[in-house]
Amino acid sequence: NEKALGHSVSRSSNISKAGSPTSVSAPHSFSRTSVTPSNQDICRICHCEGDDESPLITPCHCTGSLHFVHQACLQQWIKSSDTRCCELCKYEFIMETKLKPLRKWEKLQMTASERRKIMCSVTFHIIAITCVVWSLYVLIDRTAEEIKQGQTTGILEWPFWTKLVVVAIGFTGGLLFMYVQCKVYVQLWKRLKAYNRVIYVQNCPETSKK
């Protein structure tokens, strides 16, 4: 039991190190040949053996001690390095992605200043949109009244045309404003989806047959 506990603690420590920024370049220190004299198959990232809960997979063409890796270790490495292929053999990983259930979604990891900026931005945009919509409503309403008066008199005064131009400019500006801001929020939504996406790396077909 003490050996099993020590093995578990050692693996947890190694995985946490693998997720650190300094470990992103860890695969660069490996060669394509075995560097471990042990006869047991071990993970190339955390250097721990596989078990029933975390079996080892063979996602690329690397051989020797670099042949195996834990799914969780590789997922963490892919997210931290933003790489979709092995940096040694250049084999592109066969990956399957799916979103977590909505109730299990996690918030984006942002600093307090970033959260404040987003909240201020959302508040400002709501106020700005409200002002634009209200201003357009008032201008359109008054313009409609002047059109009715012009139909009775047969003359449309220059203030009517001025208001019409203002309405057109305001409407166009409002559309452009909404388009730009929607792009910002769409990018934020994509970031949130990517953050809550689970990546499953499959075995390389050639190596899994061996």
mmCIF file with all atom_site columns, N, CA and C in Angstrom, residues 69-100:
data_model
loop_
_atom_site.group_PDB
_atom_site.id
_atom_site.type_symbol
_atom_site.label_atom_id
_atom_site.label_alt_id
_atom_site.label_comp_id
_atom_site.label_asym_id
_atom_site.label_entity_id
_atom_site.label_seq_id
_atom_site.pdbx_PDB_ins_code
_atom_site.Cartn_x
_atom_site.Cartn_y
_atom_site.Cartn_z
_atom_site.occupancy
_atom_site.B_iso_or_equiv
_atom_site.pdbx_formal_charge
_atom_site.auth_seq_id
_atom_site.auth_comp_id
_atom_site.auth_asym_id
_atom_site.auth_atom_id
_atom_site.pdbx_PDB_model_num
ATOM 1  N N  . VAL A 1 69  ? 2.045   7.335  -23.843 1.00 0.00 ? 69  VAL A N  1
ATOM 2  C CA . VAL A 1 69  ? 1.712   8.562  -23.113 1.00 0.00 ? 69  VAL A CA 1
ATOM 3  C C  . VAL A 1 69  ? 0.315   8.413  -22.524 1.00 0.00 ? 69  VAL A C  1
ATOM 4  N N  . HIS A 1 70  ? 0.083   9.063  -21.410 1.00 0.00 ? 70  HIS A N  1
ATOM 5  C CA . HIS A 1 70  ? -1.262  9.081  -20.822 1.00 0.00 ? 70  HIS A CA 1
ATOM 6  C C  . HIS A 1 70  ? -2.159  10.042 -21.601 1.00 0.00 ? 70  HIS A C  1
ATOM 7  N N  . GLN A 1 71  ? -3.427  9.695  -21.706 1.00 0.00 ? 71  GLN A N  1
ATOM 8  C CA . GLN A 1 71  ? -4.389  10.566 -22.387 1.00 0.00 ? 71  GLN A CA 1
ATOM 9  C C  . GLN A 1 71  ? -4.449  11.940 -21.717 1.00 0.00 ? 71  GLN A C  1
ATOM 10 N N  . ALA A 1 72  ? -4.522  11.950 -20.371 1.00 0.00 ? 72  ALA A N  1
ATOM 11 C CA . ALA A 1 72  ? -4.630  13.221 -19.644 1.00 0.00 ? 72  ALA A CA 1
ATOM 12 C C  . ALA A 1 72  ? -3.373  14.067 -19.814 1.00 0.00 ? 72  ALA A C  1
ATOM 13 N N  . CYS A 1 73  ? -2.208  13.418 -19.781 1.00 0.00 ? 73  CYS A N  1
ATOM 14 C CA . CYS A 1 73  ? -0.953  14.162 -19.946 1.00 0.00 ? 73  CYS A CA 1
ATOM 15 C C  . CYS A 1 73  ? -0.873  14.792 -21.330 1.00 0.00 ? 73  CYS A C  1
ATOM 16 N N  . LEU A 1 74  ? -1.254  14.014 -22.351 1.00 0.00 ? 74  LEU A N  1
ATOM 17 C CA . LEU A 1 74  ? -1.186  14.525 -23.719 1.00 0.00 ? 74  LEU A CA 1
ATOM 18 C C  . LEU A 1 74  ? -2.196  15.641 -23.944 1.00 0.00 ? 74  LEU A C  1
ATOM 19 N N  . GLN A 1 75  ? -3.392  15.504 -23.359 1.00 0.00 ? 75  GLN A N  1
ATOM 20 C CA . GLN A 1 75  ? -4.402  16.560 -23.483 1.00 0.00 ? 75  GLN A CA 1
ATOM 21 C C  . GLN A 1 75  ? -3.883  17.863 -22.893 1.00 0.00 ? 75  GLN A C  1
ATOM 22 N N  . GLN A 1 76  ? -3.279  17.770 -21.717 1.00 0.00 ? 76  GLN A N  1
ATOM 23 C CA . GLN A 1 76  ? -2.750  18.965 -21.066 1.00 0.00 ? 76  GLN A CA 1
ATOM 24 C C  . GLN A 1 76  ? -1.618  19.579 -21.886 1.00 0.00 ? 76  GLN A C  1
ATOM 25 N N  . TRP A 1 77  ? -0.778  18.733 -22.460 1.00 0.00 ? 77  TRP A N  1
ATOM 26 C CA . TRP A 1 77  ? 0.324   19.230 -23.288 1.00 0.00 ? 77  TRP A CA 1
ATOM 27 C C  . TRP A 1 77  ? -0.199  19.918 -24.549 1.00 0.00 ? 77  TRP A C  1
ATOM 28 N N  . ILE A 1 78  ? -1.221  19.335 -25.179 1.00 0.00 ? 78  ILE A N  1
ATOM 29 C CA . ILE A 1 78  ? -1.802  19.922 -26.392 1.00 0.00 ? 78  ILE A CA 1
ATOM 30 C C  . ILE A 1 78  ? -2.391  21.294 -26.090 1.00 0.00 ? 78  ILE A C  1
ATOM 31 N N  . LYS A 1 79  ? -3.096  21.422 -24.964 1.00 0.00 ? 79  LYS A N  1
ATOM 32 C CA . LYS A 1 79  ? -3.707  22.707 -24.612 1.00 0.00 ? 79  LYS A CA 1
ATOM 33 C C  . LYS A 1 79  ? -2.652  23.760 -24.294 1.00 0.00 ? 79  LYS A C  1
ATOM 34 N N  . SER A 1 80  ? -1.603  23.356 -23.586 1.00 0.00 ? 80  SER A N  1
ATOM 35 C CA . SER A 1 80  ? -0.587  24.336 -23.179 1.00 0.00 ? 80  SER A CA 1
ATOM 36 C C  . SER A 1 80  ? 0.311   24.748 -24.340 1.00 0.00 ? 80  SER A C  1
ATOM 37 N N  . SER A 1 81  ? 0.574   23.813 -25.261 1.00 0.00 ? 81  SER A N  1
ATOM 38 C CA . SER A 1 81  ? 1.474   24.117 -26.380 1.00 0.00 ? 81  SER A CA 1
ATOM 39 C C  . SER A 1 81  ? 0.733   24.554 -27.628 1.00 0.00 ? 81  SER A C  1
ATOM 40 N N  . ASP A 1 82  ? -0.597  24.340 -27.643 1.00 0.00 ? 82  ASP A N  1
ATOM 41 C CA . ASP A 1 82  ? -1.418  24.673 -28.814 1.00 0.00 ? 82  ASP A CA 1
ATOM 42 C C  . ASP A 1 82  ? -0.853  24.011 -30.070 1.00 0.00 ? 82  ASP A C  1
ATOM 43 N N  . THR A 1 83  ? -0.493  22.743 -29.933 1.00 0.00 ? 83  THR A N  1
ATOM 44 C CA . THR A 1 83  ? 0.066   21.965 -31.037 1.00 0.00 ? 83  THR A CA 1
ATOM 45 C C  . THR A 1 83  ? -0.820  20.761 -31.300 1.00 0.00 ? 83  THR A C  1
ATOM 46 N N  . ARG A 1 84  ? -0.982  20.421 -32.570 1.00 0.00 ? 84  ARG A N  1
ATOM 47 C CA . ARG A 1 84  ? -1.860  19.310 -32.942 1.00 0.00 ? 84  ARG A CA 1
ATOM 48 C C  . ARG A 1 84  ? -1.083  18.136 -33.531 1.00 0.00 ? 84  ARG A C  1
ATOM 49 N N  . CYS A 1 85  ? 0.246   18.186 -33.444 1.00 0.00 ? 85  CYS A N  1
ATOM 50 C CA . CYS A 1 85  ? 1.044   17.083 -33.979 1.00 0.00 ? 85  CYS A CA 1
ATOM 51 C C  . CYS A 1 85  ? 2.244   16.852 -33.068 1.00 0.00 ? 85  CYS A C  1
ATOM 52 N N  . CYS A 1 86  ? 2.833   15.673 -33.196 1.00 0.00 ? 86  CYS A N  1
ATOM 53 C CA . CYS A 1 86  ? 4.024   15.342 -32.418 1.00 0.00 ? 86  CYS A CA 1
ATOM 54 C C  . CYS A 1 86  ? 5.192   16.182 -32.921 1.00 0.00 ? 86  CYS A C  1
ATOM 55 N N  . GLU A 1 87  ? 5.918   16.801 -32.012 1.00 0.00 ? 87  GLU A N  1
ATOM 56 C CA . GLU A 1 87  ? 7.023   17.657 -32.419 1.00 0.00 ? 87  GLU A CA 1
ATOM 57 C C  . GLU A 1 87  ? 8.265   16.860 -32.790 1.00 0.00 ? 87  GLU A C  1
ATOM 58 N N  . LEU A 1 88  ? 8.241   15.550 -32.562 1.00 0.00 ? 88  LEU A N  1
ATOM 59 C CA . LEU A 1 88  ? 9.392   14.720 -32.916 1.00 0.00 ? 88  LEU A CA 1
ATOM 60 C C  . LEU A 1 88  ? 9.204   14.042 -34.267 1.00 0.00 ? 88  LEU A C  1
ATOM 61 N N  . CYS A 1 89  ? 8.136   13.246 -34.389 1.00 0.00 ? 89  CYS A N  1
ATOM 62 C CA . CYS A 1 89  ? 7.915   12.539 -35.660 1.00 0.00 ? 89  CYS A CA 1
ATOM 63 C C  . CYS A 1 89  ? 6.988   13.299 -36.595 1.00 0.00 ? 89  CYS A C  1
ATOM 64 N N  . LYS A 1 90  ? 6.428   14.431 -36.127 1.00 0.00 ? 90  LYS A N  1
ATOM 65 C CA . LYS A 1 90  ? 5.560   15.298 -36.938 1.00 0.00 ? 90  LYS A CA 1
ATOM 66 C C  . LYS A 1 90  ? 4.253   14.618 -37.353 1.00 0.00 ? 90  LYS A C  1
ATOM 67 N N  . TYR A 1 91  ? 3.896   13.538 -36.671 1.00 0.00 ? 91  TYR A N  1
ATOM 68 C CA . TYR A 1 91  ? 2.631   12.869 -36.995 1.00 0.00 ? 91  TYR A CA 1
ATOM 69 C C  . TYR A 1 91  ? 1.475   13.678 -36.408 1.00 0.00 ? 91  TYR A C  1
ATOM 70 N N  . GLU A 1 92  ? 0.479   13.956 -37.222 1.00 0.00 ? 92  GLU A N  1
ATOM 71 C CA . GLU A 1 92  ? -0.672  14.729 -36.753 1.00 0.00 ? 92  GLU A CA 1
ATOM 72 C C  . GLU A 1 92  ? -1.605  13.819 -35.965 1.00 0.00 ? 92  GLU A C  1
ATOM 73 N N  . PHE A 1 93  ? -1.867  14.199 -34.727 1.00 0.00 ? 93  PHE A N  1
ATOM 74 C CA . PHE A 1 93  ? -2.688  13.371 -33.856 1.00 0.00 ? 93  PHE A CA 1
ATOM 75 C C  . PHE A 1 93  ? -4.100  13.207 -34.420 1.00 0.00 ? 93  PHE A C  1
ATOM 76 N N  . ILE A 1 94  ? -4.645  12.008 -34.245 1.00 0.00 ? 94  ILE A N  1
ATOM 77 C CA . ILE A 1 94  ? -6.045  11.757 -34.600 1.00 0.00 ? 94  ILE A CA 1
ATOM 78 C C  . ILE A 1 94  ? -6.874  12.110 -33.370 1.00 0.00 ? 94  ILE A C  1
ATOM 79 N N  . MET A 1 95  ? -7.592  13.204 -33.446 1.00 0.00 ? 95  MET A N  1
ATOM 80 C CA . MET A 1 95  ? -8.295  13.717 -32.276 1.00 0.00 ? 95  MET A CA 1
ATOM 81 C C  . MET A 1 95  ? -9.799  13.761 -32.504 1.00 0.00 ? 95  MET A C  1
ATOM 82 N N  . GLU A 1 96  ? -10.508 13.521 -31.437 1.00 0.00 ? 96  GLU A N  1
ATOM 83 C CA . GLU A 1 96  ? -11.960 13.652 -31.429 1.00 0.00 ? 96  GLU A CA 1
ATOM 84 C C  . GLU A 1 96  ? -12.319 14.647 -30.331 1.00 0.00 ? 96  GLU A C  1
ATOM 85 N N  . THR A 1 97  ? -13.062 15.662 -30.671 1.00 0.00 ? 97  THR A N  1
ATOM 86 C CA . THR A 1 97  ? -13.413 16.692 -29.694 1.00 0.00 ? 97  THR A CA 1
ATOM 87 C C  . THR A 1 97  ? -14.919 16.730 -29.479 1.00 0.00 ? 97  THR A C  1
ATOM 88 N N  . LYS A 1 98  ? -15.306 17.035 -28.273 1.00 0.00 ? 98  LYS A N  1
ATOM 89 C CA . LYS A 1 98  ? -16.719 17.230 -27.965 1.00 0.00 ? 98  LYS A CA 1
ATOM 90 C C  . LYS A 1 98  ? -16.833 18.194 -26.791 1.00 0.00 ? 98  LYS A C  1
ATOM 91 N N  . LEU A 1 99  ? -17.964 18.870 -26.712 1.00 0.00 ? 99  LEU A N  1
ATOM 92 C CA . LEU A 1 99  ? -18.183 19.846 -25.649 1.00 0.00 ? 99  LEU A CA 1
ATOM 93 C C  . LEU A 1 99  ? -18.674 19.156 -24.383 1.00 0.00 ? 99  LEU A C  1
ATOM 94 N N  . LYS A 1 100 ? -18.292 19.720 -23.260 1.00 0.00 ? 100 LYS A N  1
ATOM 95 C CA . LYS A 1 100 ? -18.824 19.239 -21.991 1.00 0.00 ? 100 LYS A CA 1
ATOM 96 C C  . LYS A 1 100 ? -20.316 19.558 -21.913 1.00 0.00 ? 100 LYS A C  1
#
